[in-house]
Short mmCIF file of C-alpha atoms and ligand atoms in Angstrom, two decimals:
data_model
loop_
_atom_site.label_atom_id
_atom_site.label_comp_id
_atom_site.label_asym_id
_atom_site.label_seq_id
_atom_site.Cartn_x
_atom_site.Cartn_y
_atom_site.Cartn_z
CA MET B 1 -13.35 18.53 33.49
CA SER B 2 -10.48 21.29 32.96
CA VAL B 3 -9.61 23.11 30.30
CA ALA B 4 -5.64 22.74 29.14
CA PRO B 5 -3.79 25.79 30.00
CA ASP B 6 -1.52 25.18 27.14
CA THR B 7 -2.86 23.82 23.99
CA THR B 8 0.40 25.10 21.91
CA GLY B 9 2.81 22.14 22.56
CA ALA B 10 2.12 18.82 23.32
CA PHE B 11 -0.90 19.16 22.46
CA ALA B 12 -1.04 20.21 19.06
CA HIS B 13 1.89 18.79 18.76
CA ALA B 14 -0.36 15.22 19.37
CA LEU B 15 -3.74 16.55 17.45
CA GLY B 16 -1.52 17.17 14.33
CA ALA B 17 -0.05 13.60 13.97
CA ALA B 18 -3.58 11.63 15.46
CA VAL B 19 -5.73 13.62 12.51
CA SER B 20 -5.46 14.46 9.02
CA ARG B 21 -6.12 18.80 8.85
CA VAL B 22 -5.92 21.03 12.07
CA HIS B 23 -6.71 24.46 11.46
CA LEU B 24 -5.21 26.83 13.95
CA PRO B 25 -6.52 30.64 14.34
CA GLY B 26 -5.23 32.87 12.35
CA SER B 27 -5.96 30.63 9.68
CA ALA B 28 -8.18 30.42 6.35
CA GLY B 29 -9.29 27.67 6.90
CA TYR B 30 -10.12 28.12 10.84
CA ALA B 31 -12.06 31.33 9.87
CA GLU B 32 -13.82 29.27 7.47
CA LEU B 33 -15.27 26.18 9.82
CA THR B 34 -15.79 28.70 12.52
CA ALA B 35 -18.44 30.79 10.84
CA THR B 36 -21.46 30.05 11.38
CA TYR B 37 -24.83 31.05 9.98
CA ASN B 38 -25.83 32.73 13.30
CA LEU B 39 -23.65 36.22 13.08
CA CYS B 40 -25.06 36.48 16.33
CA THR B 41 -22.65 33.75 18.13
CA ARG B 42 -18.75 33.77 17.03
CA LEU B 43 -17.07 30.44 17.78
CA THR B 44 -13.42 30.55 19.22
CA PRO B 45 -11.80 27.18 19.33
CA LEU B 46 -8.08 26.42 20.35
CA ALA B 47 -8.09 24.59 16.62
CA VAL B 48 -10.29 22.91 14.51
CA VAL B 49 -9.86 19.37 13.00
CA GLU B 50 -11.27 19.46 9.48
CA ALA B 51 -12.43 15.80 9.94
CA GLN B 52 -12.32 13.58 6.49
CA THR B 53 -12.52 10.57 7.96
CA VAL B 54 -14.60 9.00 11.05
CA HIS B 55 -11.17 7.82 12.62
CA ASP B 56 -10.65 11.17 12.10
CA VAL B 57 -13.11 12.23 14.74
CA ALA B 58 -12.15 9.29 17.19
CA ALA B 59 -8.51 10.46 17.18
CA ALA B 60 -9.81 14.02 17.81
CA VAL B 61 -12.02 12.79 20.73
CA ARG B 62 -9.16 10.32 22.30
CA VAL B 63 -6.47 12.42 21.59
CA ALA B 64 -8.40 15.56 23.40
CA GLY B 65 -9.77 13.97 26.41
CA GLU B 66 -6.05 12.57 27.03
CA HIS B 67 -4.72 16.46 26.97
CA GLY B 68 -7.84 17.11 28.93
CA VAL B 69 -9.04 19.66 26.62
CA PRO B 70 -13.02 19.51 25.77
CA VAL B 71 -13.89 19.18 21.87
CA GLY B 72 -16.91 20.15 20.01
CA VAL B 73 -19.25 19.74 16.86
CA GLN B 74 -20.41 21.75 14.31
CA SER B 75 -21.72 20.48 10.93
CA THR B 76 -23.21 23.86 8.35
CA GLY B 77 -22.94 26.48 11.92
CA HIS B 78 -27.06 27.04 11.53
CA GLY B 79 -27.50 26.05 15.57
CA PRO B 80 -24.37 27.72 17.23
CA TRP B 81 -24.98 27.55 21.08
CA ALA B 82 -21.62 27.90 22.16
CA THR B 83 -18.14 29.81 21.51
CA MET B 84 -16.69 26.91 22.13
CA ALA B 85 -13.17 28.76 23.76
CA GLY B 86 -10.93 26.30 25.27
CA ALA B 87 -12.43 23.27 22.75
CA VAL B 88 -11.28 21.62 19.92
CA LEU B 89 -13.43 21.79 17.60
CA VAL B 90 -14.41 19.21 15.22
CA ALA B 91 -15.47 20.16 11.65
CA THR B 92 -18.08 17.31 10.37
CA ARG B 93 -18.48 18.84 6.96
CA GLY B 94 -15.65 16.63 4.78
CA LEU B 95 -18.23 13.78 5.76
CA ASP B 96 -20.21 14.39 2.69
CA GLY B 97 -21.11 10.44 1.55
CA VAL B 98 -24.61 9.98 0.44
CA MET B 99 -26.10 6.80 -0.99
CA VAL B 100 -29.72 6.08 -1.41
CA ASP B 101 -30.87 2.22 -1.80
CA PRO B 102 -33.86 2.46 -3.37
CA VAL B 103 -35.20 -0.58 -2.59
CA SER B 104 -34.66 -0.55 0.65
CA ARG B 105 -36.09 3.13 0.93
CA ILE B 106 -32.73 3.50 3.19
CA ALA B 107 -29.97 6.66 2.95
CA ARG B 108 -26.76 6.21 4.19
CA ILE B 109 -26.19 9.44 5.15
CA GLY B 110 -22.37 11.09 6.23
CA ALA B 111 -22.70 13.54 8.80
CA GLY B 112 -21.46 16.58 7.03
CA VAL B 113 -23.78 16.06 4.37
CA ARG B 114 -27.25 18.93 4.00
CA TRP B 115 -31.11 18.07 3.65
CA SER B 116 -30.79 19.28 0.02
CA ALA B 117 -28.00 16.98 -0.54
CA VAL B 118 -30.53 14.22 0.36
CA ILE B 119 -33.12 15.74 -0.75
CA GLU B 120 -31.60 15.52 -4.24
CA ALA B 121 -29.95 11.99 -4.54
CA ALA B 122 -33.57 11.10 -3.54
CA ALA B 123 -35.74 12.58 -5.91
CA PRO B 124 -35.15 10.23 -8.78
CA HIS B 125 -36.24 7.70 -6.67
CA GLY B 126 -39.82 9.67 -6.23
CA LEU B 127 -38.28 9.63 -2.03
CA ALA B 128 -37.86 11.93 -0.04
CA PRO B 129 -36.71 12.46 3.29
CA LEU B 130 -38.21 14.40 6.13
CA CYS B 131 -35.83 17.77 6.31
CA GLY B 132 -37.51 20.70 8.12
CA SER B 133 -37.99 23.73 6.81
CA SER B 134 -34.52 24.98 5.62
CA PRO B 135 -33.40 22.48 3.54
CA SER B 136 -29.96 24.15 3.92
CA VAL B 137 -29.61 22.79 7.35
CA GLY B 138 -27.31 19.91 8.30
CA VAL B 139 -29.09 16.41 8.23
CA VAL B 140 -27.15 14.86 11.93
CA GLY B 141 -27.76 18.53 14.21
CA LEU B 142 -31.59 18.52 12.84
CA LEU B 143 -32.38 14.68 13.70
CA THR B 144 -30.45 14.88 16.43
CA GLY B 145 -33.30 17.69 18.20
CA GLY B 146 -35.57 15.68 17.05
CA GLY B 147 -36.80 17.39 13.58
CA HIS B 148 -39.84 19.07 13.30
CA GLY B 149 -40.23 19.84 9.41
CA PRO B 150 -42.97 20.46 6.97
CA LEU B 151 -44.28 17.15 6.43
CA ALA B 152 -43.91 15.87 9.90
CA ARG B 153 -48.07 15.63 10.98
CA THR B 154 -48.81 12.87 8.64
CA TYR B 155 -44.62 10.94 8.81
CA GLY B 156 -43.99 12.22 12.63
CA LEU B 157 -41.11 13.30 13.80
CA SER B 158 -38.10 13.47 11.15
CA ALA B 159 -35.31 11.72 14.47
CA ASP B 160 -38.18 8.88 13.99
CA ARG B 161 -36.70 7.57 10.27
CA VAL B 162 -33.34 6.90 11.84
CA LEU B 163 -32.45 3.10 11.46
CA SER B 164 -28.80 3.84 13.05
CA PHE B 165 -26.31 6.06 13.81
CA ASP B 166 -22.16 5.64 13.99
CA VAL B 167 -21.23 7.81 16.53
CA VAL B 168 -17.99 8.08 19.20
CA THR B 169 -18.87 8.82 21.96
CA GLY B 170 -16.56 10.37 24.61
CA ASP B 171 -13.90 7.75 25.33
CA GLY B 172 -13.50 7.81 22.30
CA VAL B 173 -15.18 4.80 20.37
CA LEU B 174 -16.62 4.33 17.61
CA ARG B 175 -20.25 2.85 17.82
CA ARG B 176 -22.83 1.62 16.77
CA ALA B 177 -26.39 2.87 18.03
CA SER B 178 -29.39 1.20 16.94
CA ALA B 179 -32.58 -0.42 18.79
CA THR B 180 -30.78 -3.51 18.64
CA GLU B 181 -26.68 -2.28 19.65
CA ASN B 182 -26.36 0.88 22.10
CA PRO B 183 -30.03 1.04 22.53
CA ASP B 184 -29.63 3.86 25.38
CA LEU B 185 -27.43 5.82 22.71
CA TYR B 186 -30.16 4.87 20.06
CA TRP B 187 -32.35 6.95 22.35
CA GLY B 188 -30.72 9.73 23.20
CA LEU B 189 -29.53 10.71 20.02
CA ARG B 190 -33.02 10.73 18.96
CA GLY B 191 -33.29 14.38 20.63
CA GLY B 192 -30.70 14.68 22.72
CA LYS B 193 -29.05 17.32 20.62
CA GLY B 194 -25.51 15.86 20.44
CA THR B 195 -25.34 15.16 24.38
CA LEU B 196 -24.32 11.92 23.92
CA GLY B 197 -21.51 11.64 21.28
CA ILE B 198 -21.01 13.04 17.72
CA VAL B 199 -22.51 11.00 14.96
CA THR B 200 -20.00 10.27 12.23
CA GLY B 201 -23.16 8.88 10.31
CA LEU B 202 -26.45 7.51 9.84
CA GLU B 203 -29.45 5.41 8.31
CA LEU B 204 -32.72 7.08 7.33
CA GLU B 205 -35.79 5.41 6.19
CA LEU B 206 -37.03 7.58 3.18
CA VAL B 207 -40.46 8.12 2.65
CA ARG B 208 -42.33 7.62 -0.78
CA GLN B 209 -43.15 11.10 -1.19
CA PRO B 210 -42.14 12.60 -5.38
CA GLU B 211 -44.60 15.40 -4.62
CA VAL B 212 -46.76 17.39 -2.30
CA TYR B 213 -49.21 19.83 -2.56
CA ALA B 214 -47.02 22.54 -1.17
CA GLY B 215 -46.14 25.85 -0.63
CA ALA B 216 -46.96 29.54 1.39
CA LEU B 217 -49.32 32.49 0.48
CA TRP B 218 -48.96 35.68 1.66
CA PHE B 219 -51.51 38.36 2.82
CA ASP B 220 -51.26 42.62 3.32
CA ALA B 221 -51.34 43.80 7.22
CA PRO B 222 -55.14 44.52 6.79
CA ASP B 223 -55.66 40.57 6.30
CA ILE B 224 -53.99 39.73 9.44
CA PRO B 225 -56.58 39.12 12.23
CA ALA B 226 -58.90 36.78 9.78
CA VAL B 227 -56.40 35.11 8.40
CA VAL B 228 -54.65 34.46 11.88
CA ARG B 229 -58.40 33.93 13.51
CA THR B 230 -59.53 31.80 10.29
CA TRP B 231 -56.13 29.81 10.42
CA ALA B 232 -56.34 28.85 14.02
CA ALA B 233 -59.21 27.13 14.18
CA TRP B 234 -58.88 25.24 10.56
CA SER B 235 -55.83 23.98 11.27
CA ARG B 236 -57.41 22.66 15.08
CA LEU B 237 -59.53 20.48 11.99
CA LEU B 238 -56.79 19.51 9.62
CA PRO B 239 -56.26 16.07 8.49
CA ASP B 240 -53.01 14.72 9.14
CA GLU B 241 -52.08 15.17 5.57
CA GLY B 242 -51.91 18.49 6.67
CA THR B 243 -48.54 20.18 8.09
CA THR B 244 -48.99 24.04 8.63
CA SER B 245 -48.18 27.14 10.55
CA VAL B 246 -48.31 30.84 10.01
CA ALA B 247 -46.01 33.58 10.41
CA VAL B 248 -46.65 37.44 11.04
CA MET B 249 -43.91 39.09 9.00
CA ARG B 250 -41.88 42.40 9.52
CA LEU B 251 -38.95 42.02 6.56
CA PRO B 252 -37.19 44.30 5.91
CA ALA B 253 -36.26 45.11 1.91
CA MET B 254 -33.02 43.29 1.59
CA PRO B 255 -31.54 40.41 -1.14
CA GLY B 256 -33.79 37.26 -1.14
CA VAL B 257 -37.09 39.05 0.06
CA PRO B 258 -39.58 39.50 -2.63
CA PRO B 259 -40.60 43.39 -3.21
CA MET B 260 -44.22 43.49 -2.64
CA LEU B 261 -42.96 41.69 0.96
CA ALA B 262 -40.65 44.05 1.98
CA GLY B 263 -40.79 46.93 3.67
CA ARG B 264 -44.40 46.07 4.69
CA THR B 265 -46.45 43.72 7.67
CA THR B 266 -47.38 40.97 6.20
CA VAL B 267 -48.81 37.23 7.33
CA SER B 268 -47.84 33.84 5.72
CA VAL B 269 -49.52 30.68 6.06
CA ARG B 270 -47.22 27.59 5.05
CA PHE B 271 -49.17 24.08 3.79
CA ALA B 272 -48.09 20.97 3.30
CA TRP B 273 -50.41 18.46 2.13
CA THR B 274 -49.08 14.82 1.63
CA GLY B 275 -52.51 13.61 -0.15
CA ASP B 276 -54.50 13.99 -3.01
CA PRO B 277 -53.78 17.15 -4.59
CA VAL B 278 -57.69 17.54 -5.18
CA VAL B 279 -58.85 17.29 -1.71
CA GLY B 280 -55.71 19.86 -0.57
CA GLU B 281 -56.93 22.40 -2.62
CA GLU B 282 -60.47 21.69 -1.43
CA LEU B 283 -59.22 21.94 2.81
CA LEU B 284 -57.35 25.56 0.97
CA ARG B 285 -60.16 27.28 -0.11
CA ALA B 286 -60.88 27.89 3.67
CA ILE B 287 -57.64 30.19 3.61
CA ARG B 288 -57.54 31.13 0.09
CA SER B 289 -61.46 32.85 0.78
CA VAL B 290 -60.10 35.33 3.58
CA ALA B 291 -59.47 37.58 1.77
CA ALA B 292 -57.15 38.12 -2.36
CA PRO B 293 -53.31 37.23 -1.54
CA LEU B 294 -50.78 39.57 -2.34
CA VAL B 295 -48.65 36.22 -3.54
CA ASP B 296 -50.00 32.52 -3.46
CA LEU B 297 -47.60 30.17 -3.91
CA VAL B 298 -49.13 26.80 -3.16
CA ALA B 299 -48.70 24.22 -6.47
CA LEU B 300 -48.63 20.48 -6.30
CA ARG B 301 -44.49 20.43 -6.62
CA PRO B 302 -41.79 17.66 -6.65
CA TYR B 303 -40.71 17.19 -3.47
CA ALA B 304 -37.55 19.41 -4.05
CA GLU B 305 -40.00 22.23 -3.78
CA ILE B 306 -40.12 21.70 -0.72
CA GLY B 307 -38.09 24.58 0.90
CA LEU B 308 -40.42 27.22 -0.65
CA VAL B 309 -42.65 26.52 2.14
CA HIS B 310 -41.22 27.71 4.88
CA ALA B 311 -38.38 30.09 1.89
CA ASP B 312 -36.07 30.29 4.94
CA PRO B 313 -33.37 32.85 4.16
CA GLU B 314 -30.29 31.57 2.78
CA ASP B 315 -27.77 33.79 3.87
CA PRO B 316 -26.33 34.38 7.44
CA MET B 317 -27.58 36.70 10.06
CA PRO B 318 -27.78 37.52 13.62
CA ALA B 319 -31.06 35.78 14.64
CA VAL B 320 -32.20 35.68 18.51
CA GLU B 321 -34.72 33.59 18.72
CA THR B 322 -37.41 33.06 21.49
CA HIS B 323 -39.53 29.58 21.43
CA LEU B 324 -42.07 29.02 24.16
CA LEU B 325 -44.51 26.04 23.26
CA LEU B 326 -48.68 26.64 24.06
CA GLU B 327 -51.27 24.72 26.24
CA GLU B 328 -54.10 26.31 23.75
CA LEU B 329 -54.94 28.12 20.98
CA ASP B 330 -57.85 29.46 21.88
CA ALA B 331 -60.15 32.36 20.74
CA ASP B 332 -58.77 34.45 23.72
CA ALA B 333 -55.17 33.56 22.85
CA VAL B 334 -55.58 34.41 19.19
CA GLU B 335 -56.90 37.94 19.98
CA ARG B 336 -53.99 38.42 22.09
CA LEU B 337 -51.27 37.38 20.21
CA LEU B 338 -52.87 39.55 17.40
CA GLU B 339 -52.55 42.33 20.41
CA LEU B 340 -48.61 41.13 20.67
CA VAL B 341 -48.22 40.80 16.97
CA GLY B 342 -50.41 42.12 14.78
CA PRO B 343 -50.88 44.72 12.60
CA ASP B 344 -51.43 47.49 15.24
CA ALA B 345 -49.01 46.50 17.45
CA VAL B 346 -45.10 47.66 17.85
CA THR B 347 -42.89 44.61 18.28
CA ALA B 348 -38.54 44.40 17.07
CA GLN B 349 -39.58 40.88 15.96
CA LEU B 350 -39.02 39.87 12.25
CA MET B 351 -40.93 36.68 11.86
CA VAL B 352 -43.79 35.19 14.57
CA GLU B 353 -44.39 31.93 13.50
CA VAL B 354 -47.22 29.62 15.09
CA ARG B 355 -46.91 25.98 14.12
CA ARG B 356 -49.47 23.70 14.27
CA LEU B 357 -48.06 20.10 15.85
CA GLY B 358 -49.62 17.33 16.65
CA GLY B 359 -50.48 14.35 13.68
CA ALA B 360 -48.05 11.59 13.82
CA VAL B 361 -45.63 13.46 15.93
CA THR B 362 -47.29 12.42 18.87
CA THR B 363 -45.97 8.42 18.62
CA PRO B 364 -42.73 6.96 18.46
CA LEU B 365 -42.22 4.78 15.47
CA ARG B 366 -39.30 2.54 16.88
CA GLY B 367 -39.61 2.33 20.42
CA ARG B 368 -39.17 5.63 23.05
CA THR B 369 -37.19 8.38 22.39
CA VAL B 370 -35.29 11.63 24.30
CA PHE B 371 -37.55 13.64 21.78
CA PRO B 372 -40.05 15.50 24.81
CA HIS B 373 -43.29 17.05 24.54
CA ARG B 374 -44.58 14.63 21.62
CA ASP B 375 -48.27 15.89 22.53
CA ALA B 376 -47.41 19.62 22.43
CA GLN B 377 -50.02 20.94 19.35
CA TRP B 378 -48.78 24.32 19.31
CA THR B 379 -45.44 25.95 19.58
CA VAL B 380 -44.10 29.55 18.69
CA LEU B 381 -41.29 31.25 17.68
CA ALA B 382 -39.87 34.88 17.20
CA VAL B 383 -37.08 35.47 15.42
CA GLY B 384 -34.84 39.32 15.75
CA LEU B 385 -31.82 40.71 14.02
CA GLY B 386 -29.29 40.78 16.66
CA VAL B 387 -27.15 43.75 15.55
CA PRO B 388 -26.09 45.61 18.31
CA GLU B 389 -27.76 48.75 17.36
CA THR B 390 -31.08 46.05 18.38
CA ALA B 391 -30.74 43.22 20.65
CA ASP B 392 -31.70 44.98 23.74
CA VAL B 393 -35.05 46.00 22.51
CA VAL B 394 -35.05 42.85 20.57
CA GLY B 395 -34.46 40.93 23.84
CA ALA B 396 -37.20 42.65 25.95
CA ASP B 397 -40.12 42.31 22.68
CA ALA B 398 -39.95 38.90 22.90
CA ARG B 399 -40.04 38.88 27.39
CA ARG B 400 -43.13 40.99 26.30
CA ILE B 401 -44.50 38.17 23.45
CA VAL B 402 -43.52 35.56 26.15
CA ASP B 403 -45.15 37.21 29.04
CA GLY B 404 -48.78 38.34 26.92
CA LEU B 405 -48.90 34.68 25.84
CA ALA B 406 -48.13 33.39 29.55
CA PRO B 407 -52.05 32.23 30.69
CA TRP B 408 -51.24 29.97 27.36
CA ARG B 409 -47.70 28.51 27.71
CA ARG B 410 -47.13 24.97 28.57
CA PRO B 411 -43.79 24.47 30.16
CA GLY B 412 -41.16 23.04 28.16
CA ALA B 413 -38.74 23.89 24.80
CA LEU B 414 -38.48 21.66 21.69
CA PRO B 415 -34.89 20.47 21.18
CA ASN B 416 -33.90 22.70 18.13
CA PHE B 417 -35.36 26.27 18.91
CA HIS B 418 -33.83 26.22 22.30
CA ALA B 419 -30.66 26.78 22.16
CA GLY B 420 -28.80 26.29 26.16
CA SER B 421 -27.06 24.30 28.58
CA GLY B 422 -27.02 23.40 31.60
CA PRO B 423 -29.64 21.43 34.00
CA ASP B 424 -32.25 23.96 33.34
CA TRP B 425 -31.87 23.93 30.20
CA ALA B 426 -32.10 19.80 30.80
CA ARG B 427 -35.37 20.07 32.58
CA GLU B 428 -36.83 22.39 30.30
CA VAL B 429 -36.38 20.27 27.37
CA PHE B 430 -35.83 17.21 27.76
CA GLY B 431 -38.28 17.11 31.20
CA GLN B 432 -37.01 15.81 34.51
CA ASP B 433 -36.82 12.32 33.58
CA GLY B 434 -35.21 12.18 29.88
CA ALA B 435 -32.47 14.54 31.09
CA ARG B 436 -31.42 12.50 34.44
CA ARG B 437 -31.56 9.39 31.32
CA LEU B 438 -29.39 11.49 29.32
CA ARG B 439 -27.32 12.46 32.45
CA GLU B 440 -26.86 8.51 33.65
CA VAL B 441 -25.85 7.59 29.42
CA SER B 442 -23.19 10.51 29.31
CA LEU B 443 -21.85 9.44 32.47
CA ARG B 444 -21.55 5.36 31.56
CA TYR B 445 -20.25 6.74 27.62
CA ASP B 446 -18.04 10.28 28.22
CA PRO B 447 -16.97 8.92 31.94
CA ASP B 448 -13.96 12.30 32.12
CA GLY B 449 -16.42 14.49 30.53
CA VAL B 450 -14.77 15.67 27.49
CA LEU B 451 -17.66 16.36 24.73
CA LEU B 452 -18.98 20.01 25.24
CA GLY B 453 -22.13 18.95 23.14
CA SER B 454 -22.97 17.03 26.70
CA ARG B 455 -24.15 21.25 27.53
CA ASN B 456 -23.43 20.76 31.55
CA VAL B 457 -27.24 17.75 31.73
CA ARG B 458 -23.78 16.16 33.70
CA ASP B 459 -24.46 18.79 36.50
CA LEU B 460 -27.40 17.81 37.41
CA PRO B 461 -28.05 16.92 40.92
CA VAL B 462 -28.22 13.04 41.40
CA GLY B 463 -31.90 12.20 42.15
CA HIS B 464 -34.17 8.88 42.37
CA PRO B 465 -33.81 6.73 39.08
CA THR B 466 -34.82 7.27 35.93
CA VAL B 467 -38.69 6.01 35.44
CA GLY B 468 -38.15 3.27 32.47
CA ALA B 469 -35.31 0.70 34.30
CA THR B 470 -33.83 -0.56 31.53
CA ASP B 471 -32.36 0.30 28.43
CA GLU B 472 -34.62 -1.53 26.81
CA GLU B 473 -37.50 -0.72 27.86
CA LEU B 474 -36.71 2.99 26.94
CA VAL B 475 -36.22 2.28 23.27
CA LEU B 476 -38.68 -0.73 22.84
CA GLY B 477 -41.22 0.46 25.09
CA ALA B 478 -44.78 0.95 24.19
C1 FAD D 1 -33.17 28.88 8.57
C2 FAD D 1 -33.67 27.75 10.14
C3 FAD D 1 -34.36 26.26 9.76
C4 FAD D 1 -34.95 25.58 10.37
N1 FAD D 1 -35.80 24.92 10.75
C5 FAD D 1 -36.19 23.92 11.50
C6 FAD D 1 -37.44 23.11 11.50
O1 FAD D 1 -38.07 23.08 10.68
N2 FAD D 1 -37.67 22.30 12.09
C7 FAD D 1 -36.25 21.62 13.37
O2 FAD D 1 -36.52 20.78 13.97
N3 FAD D 1 -35.56 22.97 13.06
C8 FAD D 1 -35.11 23.76 12.93
N4 FAD D 1 -34.06 24.36 12.67
C9 FAD D 1 -33.31 23.87 14.26
C10 FAD D 1 -31.80 23.12 13.55
O3 FAD D 1 -32.54 22.28 12.51
C11 FAD D 1 -31.24 23.50 14.67
O4 FAD D 1 -30.62 24.45 14.89
C12 FAD D 1 -29.76 21.86 13.82
O5 FAD D 1 -29.19 22.37 15.19
C13 FAD D 1 -28.98 22.35 13.56
O6 FAD D 1 -28.05 21.80 12.45
P1 FAD D 1 -26.72 22.06 11.60
O7 FAD D 1 -25.78 20.18 11.73
O8 FAD D 1 -27.59 22.76 9.88
O9 FAD D 1 -25.81 23.58 12.56
P2 FAD D 1 -24.35 23.69 13.30
O10 FAD D 1 -24.51 24.43 13.65
O11 FAD D 1 -23.77 22.42 12.27
O12 FAD D 1 -24.70 22.14 14.79
C14 FAD D 1 -25.66 22.59 16.24
C15 FAD D 1 -25.30 21.17 16.51
O13 FAD D 1 -26.31 20.53 16.21
C16 FAD D 1 -25.31 19.15 16.70
N5 FAD D 1 -24.48 18.42 15.72
C17 FAD D 1 -24.31 19.16 14.71
N6 FAD D 1 -23.24 17.69 14.00
C18 FAD D 1 -23.12 17.24 15.13
C19 FAD D 1 -23.06 15.64 14.74
N7 FAD D 1 -22.29 15.09 14.23
N8 FAD D 1 -23.47 14.76 16.34
C20 FAD D 1 -23.19 14.92 17.20
N9 FAD D 1 -24.47 16.38 17.48
C21 FAD D 1 -24.10 17.27 15.91
C22 FAD D 1 -24.57 20.10 17.88
O14 FAD D 1 -25.20 19.36 18.94
C23 FAD D 1 -24.42 21.23 17.49
O15 FAD D 1 -23.95 22.50 18.17
C24 FAD D 1 -34.09 25.04 12.03
C25 FAD D 1 -32.58 26.16 12.10
C26 FAD D 1 -32.44 27.40 11.04
C27 FAD D 1 -31.40 28.56 11.27
#
């Protein structure tokens, strides 16, 4: 689709008449709703539709489609991937309803809701939503990328708990997507990163987990080699009740960073145990006994404190992220990792985290999803500061780490950790068959290519028919 050259006249008029609120560049509402959590990406859409209702979303997509203007979406701004120049941005923040039914254990959640609000609403009933590391992230943004959270090895991928989505597709129609209604959309919304529509709300199954033995241990630089070696061997044997990661950190002194961790190289072991806390504590002895921790925050806690496991920064920052999957984390890989980012390495990354995947993530709960790489066992995420003075250095340093780990690398990437667009991105993130299938479904529901979120998956060359021919097979097949 081509971008309309003039969006100030007829288009602005039609949009203003069709939706509750439109913000144009220069207004306070525009500045507020285009702000992102990652200061490296500045959004510059033509206009922002501040959706108050599902109708606003559908009307924005329809009017934009009629005028040849693409439509993007943002909720919290934790995952910006494009500037949205020449597009209309639908801001979903106003769709902020959360309702928890404690009997059915289902939460009904609007598209503008953060995980923290669902955690709060579910907690009085002893229930928990499967959020990611940061409760400040948006529910829909995380779920449409699959969602790997601190309890993932016990309960699986967060998206596997979605019972249904309400979604406005590129043709401007509001549809329900579930195992029985529009199953092709249901397949592709659970991991397809919003390529198929703008979600307006969803139904999410909650798990019964009032408390969790969870938190993080921090160790000083000299202990990093022993901690990382022990963690790698230990996490390999961890039962599925345990989810864990290890992160080598070089945190500057700034608000939110405890003084004993600021300005030094440390390592954090993150751990969440859903089973008997006594057993979790016993298992963690292997890590606690490596060295005396600087800080030990692992304890039996209400699930509402799950954000303490990763303690992600709350304030916006200019983050440059690099992510890869590893086939293996054997002893040689651990030594290479230590050479690359250990205490004696010179690196520009603030954090390099290795997550242990596997466990319940491996098995889809409600039929197949587009989420790829379920059998991957290890993922690496490096985060550096992308301010102009450091951006080149951080990028070159990230390539050094990726190259250094190349012998253990596994092709592909997880949707939530690998921003991008286009056929190469789609093949990397969704695999060849998943990308082709997404293309087919996108063409079906967005014939004119209105959704910016389709991320040019439609530019994939037409190839052989997708394996797993029917929608029903895709969704319900084993
Ligand atoms: C601090 C931090 C911690 C994180 N931890 C984890 C983690 O542990 N596990 C994990 O899996 N991911 C994690 N992520 C990645 C995160 O899940 C993605 O960046 C996610 O897209 C953010 O969603 P959002 O709505 O908050 O952000 P936004 O920037 O508002 O949205 C990001 C993208 O989500 C999609 N999206 C948002 N709303 C809609 C909608 N209504 N309809 C369709 N698509 C939509 C769009 O593609 C949009 O571009 C983390 C990110 C950050 C910044």
